[in-house]
PDB file of C-alpha atoms in Angstrom:
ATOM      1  CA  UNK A  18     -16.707   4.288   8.359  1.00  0.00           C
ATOM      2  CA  UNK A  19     -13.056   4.318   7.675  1.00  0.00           C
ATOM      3  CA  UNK A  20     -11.827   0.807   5.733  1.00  0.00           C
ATOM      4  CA  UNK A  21      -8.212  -0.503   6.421  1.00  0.00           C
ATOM      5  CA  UNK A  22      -6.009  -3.060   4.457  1.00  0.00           C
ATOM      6  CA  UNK A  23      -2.790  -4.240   5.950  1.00  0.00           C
ATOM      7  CA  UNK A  24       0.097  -5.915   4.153  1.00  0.00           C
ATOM      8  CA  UNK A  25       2.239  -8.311   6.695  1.00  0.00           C
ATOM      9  CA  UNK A  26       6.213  -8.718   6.218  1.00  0.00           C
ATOM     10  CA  UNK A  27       6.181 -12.281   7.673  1.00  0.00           C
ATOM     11  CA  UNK A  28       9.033 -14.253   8.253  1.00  0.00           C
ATOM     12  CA  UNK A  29       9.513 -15.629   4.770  1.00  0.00           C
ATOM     13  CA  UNK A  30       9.027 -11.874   3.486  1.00  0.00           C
ATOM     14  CA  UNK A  31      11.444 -10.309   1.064  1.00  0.00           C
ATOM     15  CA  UNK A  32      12.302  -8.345   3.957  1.00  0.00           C
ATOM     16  CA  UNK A  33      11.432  -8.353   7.428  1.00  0.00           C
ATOM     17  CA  UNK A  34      11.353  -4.568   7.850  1.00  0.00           C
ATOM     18  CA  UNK A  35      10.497  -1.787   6.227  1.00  0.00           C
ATOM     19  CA  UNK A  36      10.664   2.319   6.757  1.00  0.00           C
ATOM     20  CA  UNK A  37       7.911   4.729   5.826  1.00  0.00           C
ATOM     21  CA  UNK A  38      10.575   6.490   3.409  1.00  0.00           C
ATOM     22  CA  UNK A  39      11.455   3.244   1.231  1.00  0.00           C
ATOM     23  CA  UNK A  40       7.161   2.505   1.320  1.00  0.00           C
ATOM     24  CA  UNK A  41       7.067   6.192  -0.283  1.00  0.00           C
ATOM     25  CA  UNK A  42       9.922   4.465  -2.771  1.00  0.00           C
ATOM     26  CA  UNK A  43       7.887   2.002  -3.612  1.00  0.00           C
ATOM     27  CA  UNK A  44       4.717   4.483  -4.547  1.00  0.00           C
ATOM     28  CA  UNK A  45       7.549   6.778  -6.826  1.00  0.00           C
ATOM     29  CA  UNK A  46       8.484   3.606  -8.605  1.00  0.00           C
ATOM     30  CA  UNK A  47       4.722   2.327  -9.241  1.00  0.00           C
ATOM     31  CA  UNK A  48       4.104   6.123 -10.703  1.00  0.00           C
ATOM     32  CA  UNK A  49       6.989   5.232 -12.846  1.00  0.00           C
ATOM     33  CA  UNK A  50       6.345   2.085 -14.128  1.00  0.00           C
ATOM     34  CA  UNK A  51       2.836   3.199 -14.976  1.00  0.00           C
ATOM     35  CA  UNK A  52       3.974   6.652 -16.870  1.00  0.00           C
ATOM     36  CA  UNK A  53       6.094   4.301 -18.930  1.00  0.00           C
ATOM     37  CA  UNK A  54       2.941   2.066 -20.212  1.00  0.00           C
ATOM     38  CA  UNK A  55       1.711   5.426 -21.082  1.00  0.00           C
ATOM     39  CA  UNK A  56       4.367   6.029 -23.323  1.00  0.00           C
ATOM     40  CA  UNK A  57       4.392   2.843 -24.880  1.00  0.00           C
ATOM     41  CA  UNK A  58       1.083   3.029 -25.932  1.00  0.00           C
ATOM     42  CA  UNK A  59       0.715   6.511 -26.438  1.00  0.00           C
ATOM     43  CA  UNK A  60      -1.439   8.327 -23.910  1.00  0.00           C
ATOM     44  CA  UNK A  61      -0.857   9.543 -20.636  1.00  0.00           C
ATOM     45  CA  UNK A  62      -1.676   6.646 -19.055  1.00  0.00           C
ATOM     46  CA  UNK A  63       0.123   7.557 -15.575  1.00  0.00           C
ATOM     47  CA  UNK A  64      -2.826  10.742 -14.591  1.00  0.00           C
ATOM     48  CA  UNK A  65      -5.478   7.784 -15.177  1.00  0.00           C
ATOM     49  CA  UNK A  66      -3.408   4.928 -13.352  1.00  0.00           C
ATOM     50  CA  UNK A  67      -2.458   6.448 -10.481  1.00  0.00           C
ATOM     51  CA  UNK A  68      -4.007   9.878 -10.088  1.00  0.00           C
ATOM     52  CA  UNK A  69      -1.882  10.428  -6.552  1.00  0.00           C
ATOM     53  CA  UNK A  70       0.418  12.878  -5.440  1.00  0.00           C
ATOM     54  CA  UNK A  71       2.219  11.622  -2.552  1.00  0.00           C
ATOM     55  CA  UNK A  72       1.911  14.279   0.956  1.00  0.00           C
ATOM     56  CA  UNK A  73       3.290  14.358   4.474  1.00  0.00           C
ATOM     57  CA  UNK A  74       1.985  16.430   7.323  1.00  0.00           C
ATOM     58  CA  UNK A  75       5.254  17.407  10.147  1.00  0.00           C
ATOM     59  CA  UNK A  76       3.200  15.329  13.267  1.00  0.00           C
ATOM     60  CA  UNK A  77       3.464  11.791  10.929  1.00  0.00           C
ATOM     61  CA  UNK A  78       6.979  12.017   9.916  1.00  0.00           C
ATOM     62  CA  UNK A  79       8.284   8.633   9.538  1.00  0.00           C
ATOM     63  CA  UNK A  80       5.410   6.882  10.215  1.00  0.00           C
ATOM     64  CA  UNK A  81       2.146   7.975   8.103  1.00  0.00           C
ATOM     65  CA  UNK A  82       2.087  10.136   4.941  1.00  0.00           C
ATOM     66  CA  UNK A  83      -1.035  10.561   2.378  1.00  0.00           C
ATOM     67  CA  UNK A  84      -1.979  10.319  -1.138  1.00  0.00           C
ATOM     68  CA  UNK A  85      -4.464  12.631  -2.289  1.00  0.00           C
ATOM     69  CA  UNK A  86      -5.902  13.517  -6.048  1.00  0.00           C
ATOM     70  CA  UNK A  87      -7.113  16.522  -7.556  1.00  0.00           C
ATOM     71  CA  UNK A  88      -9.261  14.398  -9.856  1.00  0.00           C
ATOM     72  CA  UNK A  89     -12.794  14.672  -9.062  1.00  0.00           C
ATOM     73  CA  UNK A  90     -13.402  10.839  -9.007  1.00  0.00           C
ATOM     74  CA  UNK A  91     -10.547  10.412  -6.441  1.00  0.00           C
ATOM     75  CA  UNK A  92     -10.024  12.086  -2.680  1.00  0.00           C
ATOM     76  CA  UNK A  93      -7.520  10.456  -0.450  1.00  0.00           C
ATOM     77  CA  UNK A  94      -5.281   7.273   0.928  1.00  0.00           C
ATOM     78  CA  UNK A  95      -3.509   6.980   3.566  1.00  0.00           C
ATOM     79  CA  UNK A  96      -0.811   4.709   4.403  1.00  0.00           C
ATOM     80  CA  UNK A  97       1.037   3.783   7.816  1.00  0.00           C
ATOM     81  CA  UNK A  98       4.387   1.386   9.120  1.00  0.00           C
ATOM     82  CA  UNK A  99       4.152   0.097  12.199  1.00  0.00           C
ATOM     83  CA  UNK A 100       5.171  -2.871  13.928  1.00  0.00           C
ATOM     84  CA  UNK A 101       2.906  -5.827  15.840  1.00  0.00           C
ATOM     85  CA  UNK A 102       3.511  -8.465  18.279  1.00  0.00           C
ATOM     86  CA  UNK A 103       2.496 -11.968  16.957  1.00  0.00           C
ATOM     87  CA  UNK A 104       2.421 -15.386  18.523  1.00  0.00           C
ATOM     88  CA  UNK A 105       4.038 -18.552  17.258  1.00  0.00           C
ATOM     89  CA  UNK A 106       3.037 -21.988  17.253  1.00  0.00           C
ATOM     90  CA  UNK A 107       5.516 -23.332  19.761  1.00  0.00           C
ATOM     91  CA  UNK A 108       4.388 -20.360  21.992  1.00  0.00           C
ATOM     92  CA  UNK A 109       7.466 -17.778  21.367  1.00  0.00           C
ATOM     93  CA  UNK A 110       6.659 -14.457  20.254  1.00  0.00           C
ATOM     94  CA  UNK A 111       8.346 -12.085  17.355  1.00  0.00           C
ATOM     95  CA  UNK A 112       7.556  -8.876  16.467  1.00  0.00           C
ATOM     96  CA  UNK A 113       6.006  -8.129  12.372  1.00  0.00           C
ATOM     97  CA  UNK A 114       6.207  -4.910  10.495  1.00  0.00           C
ATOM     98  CA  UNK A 115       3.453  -3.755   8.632  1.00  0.00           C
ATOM     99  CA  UNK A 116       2.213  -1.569   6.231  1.00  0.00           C
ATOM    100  CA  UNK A 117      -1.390  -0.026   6.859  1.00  0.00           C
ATOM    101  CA  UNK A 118      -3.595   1.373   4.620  1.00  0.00           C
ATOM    102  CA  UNK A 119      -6.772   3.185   5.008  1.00  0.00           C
ATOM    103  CA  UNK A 120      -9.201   4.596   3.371  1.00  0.00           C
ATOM    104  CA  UNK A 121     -11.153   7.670   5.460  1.00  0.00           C
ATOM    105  CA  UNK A 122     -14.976   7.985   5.420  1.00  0.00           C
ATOM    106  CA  UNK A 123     -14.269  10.893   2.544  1.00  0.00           C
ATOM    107  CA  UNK A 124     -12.562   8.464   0.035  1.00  0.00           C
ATOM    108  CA  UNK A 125     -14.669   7.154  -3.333  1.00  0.00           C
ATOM    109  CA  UNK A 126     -15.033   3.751  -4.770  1.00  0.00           C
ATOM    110  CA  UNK A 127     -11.951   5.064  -7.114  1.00  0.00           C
ATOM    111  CA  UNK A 128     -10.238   5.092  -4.081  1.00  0.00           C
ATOM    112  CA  UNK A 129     -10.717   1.335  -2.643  1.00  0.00           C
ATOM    113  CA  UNK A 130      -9.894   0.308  -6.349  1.00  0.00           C
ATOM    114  CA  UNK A 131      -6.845   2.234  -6.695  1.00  0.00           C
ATOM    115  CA  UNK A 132      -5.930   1.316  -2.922  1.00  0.00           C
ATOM    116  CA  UNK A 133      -6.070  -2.223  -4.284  1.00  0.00           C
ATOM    117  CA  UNK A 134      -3.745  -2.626  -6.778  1.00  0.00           C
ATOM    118  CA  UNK A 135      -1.240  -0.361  -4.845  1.00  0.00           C
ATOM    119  CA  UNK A 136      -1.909  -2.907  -2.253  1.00  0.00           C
ATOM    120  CA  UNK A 137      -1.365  -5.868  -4.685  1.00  0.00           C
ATOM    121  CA  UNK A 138       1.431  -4.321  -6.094  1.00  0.00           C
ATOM    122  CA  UNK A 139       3.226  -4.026  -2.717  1.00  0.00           C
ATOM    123  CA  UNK A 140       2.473  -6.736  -1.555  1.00  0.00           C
ATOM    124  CA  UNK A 141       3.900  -8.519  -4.558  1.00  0.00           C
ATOM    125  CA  UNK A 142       7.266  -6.768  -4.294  1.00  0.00           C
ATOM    126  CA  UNK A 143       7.732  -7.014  -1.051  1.00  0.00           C
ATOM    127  CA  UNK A 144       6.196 -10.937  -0.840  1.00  0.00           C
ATOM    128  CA  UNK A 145       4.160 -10.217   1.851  1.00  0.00           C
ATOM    129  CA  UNK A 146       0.422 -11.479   3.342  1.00  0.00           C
ATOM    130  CA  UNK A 147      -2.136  -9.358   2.090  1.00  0.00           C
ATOM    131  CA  UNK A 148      -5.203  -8.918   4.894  1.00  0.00           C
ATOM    132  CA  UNK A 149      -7.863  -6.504   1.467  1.00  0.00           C
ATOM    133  CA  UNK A 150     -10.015  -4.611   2.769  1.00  0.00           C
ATOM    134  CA  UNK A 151     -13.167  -6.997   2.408  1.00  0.00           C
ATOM    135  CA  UNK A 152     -11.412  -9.452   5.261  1.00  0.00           C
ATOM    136  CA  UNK A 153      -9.658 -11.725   2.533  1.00  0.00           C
ATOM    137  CA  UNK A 154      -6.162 -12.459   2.755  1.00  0.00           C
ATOM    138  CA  UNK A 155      -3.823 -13.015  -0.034  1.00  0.00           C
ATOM    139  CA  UNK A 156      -0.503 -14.778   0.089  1.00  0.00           C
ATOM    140  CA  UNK A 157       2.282 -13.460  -2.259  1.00  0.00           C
ATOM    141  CA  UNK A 158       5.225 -14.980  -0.454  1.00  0.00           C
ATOM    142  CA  UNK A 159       6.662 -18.923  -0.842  1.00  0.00           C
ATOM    143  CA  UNK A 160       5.096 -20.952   1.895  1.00  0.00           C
ATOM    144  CA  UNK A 161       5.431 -23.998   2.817  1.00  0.00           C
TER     145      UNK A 161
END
């Protein structure tokens, strides 16, 4: 059974919207961040952090693409924008961006880890609500 994780742009978000091309911006800077801890300490640390190569099929243009490895421990993530309708308090309604991710029935327990802290990491630099994939949710932006 497919798993999904969803990071939430709330309201106090770093930003309160956010396109499937600057999410794929996002992945190209994490690969480069982790290739340069690989050169600090000597090894090619980016092939073991992040063993991804980022694809797109032409019917989810702009708003799904996939990862996928060609390490054996490693299959696939996918990851979605879309937007959601969510009720206030006072009874006024807004409408949330977020960021899906799932992980198909074919992905490996290398997956969900990796998923994670691609998850965290996004959810960091965008200071957004985390919902893991467990049912936990993790708050990364200033509240109140």
């Amino acid at each position: 059974m497919a798993s999904n994780a969803y990071i939430k742009l709330v309201p106090s978000s770093a930003k309160g919207d956010i396109s499937t091309a600057e999410v794929k911006d996002l992945f190209q800077y994490f690969k480069e961040i982790t290739a340069k801890t690989g050169k600090q300490v000597d090894w090619k640390y980016n092939e073991a952090a992040f063993p991804y190569e980022l694809k797109e099929m032409e019917d989810g243009k702009g708003e799904w693409f996939y990862l996928k490895s060609a390490n054996d421990r490693y299959n696939i993530i996918l990851l979605g924008v879309d937007k959601e309708t969510v009720h206030n308090e006072d009874g006024s309604e807004h409408e949330q961006t977020y960021i899906q991710i799932t992980l198909p029935e074919t992905s490996t327990y290398g997956d969900k880890g990796k998923a994670n802290e691609f998850c965290r990491f996004l959810a960091k630099k965008l200071k957004g609500e985390l919902h893991l994939f467990n049912g936990r949710i993790m708050y990364f932006y200033p509240r109140k």
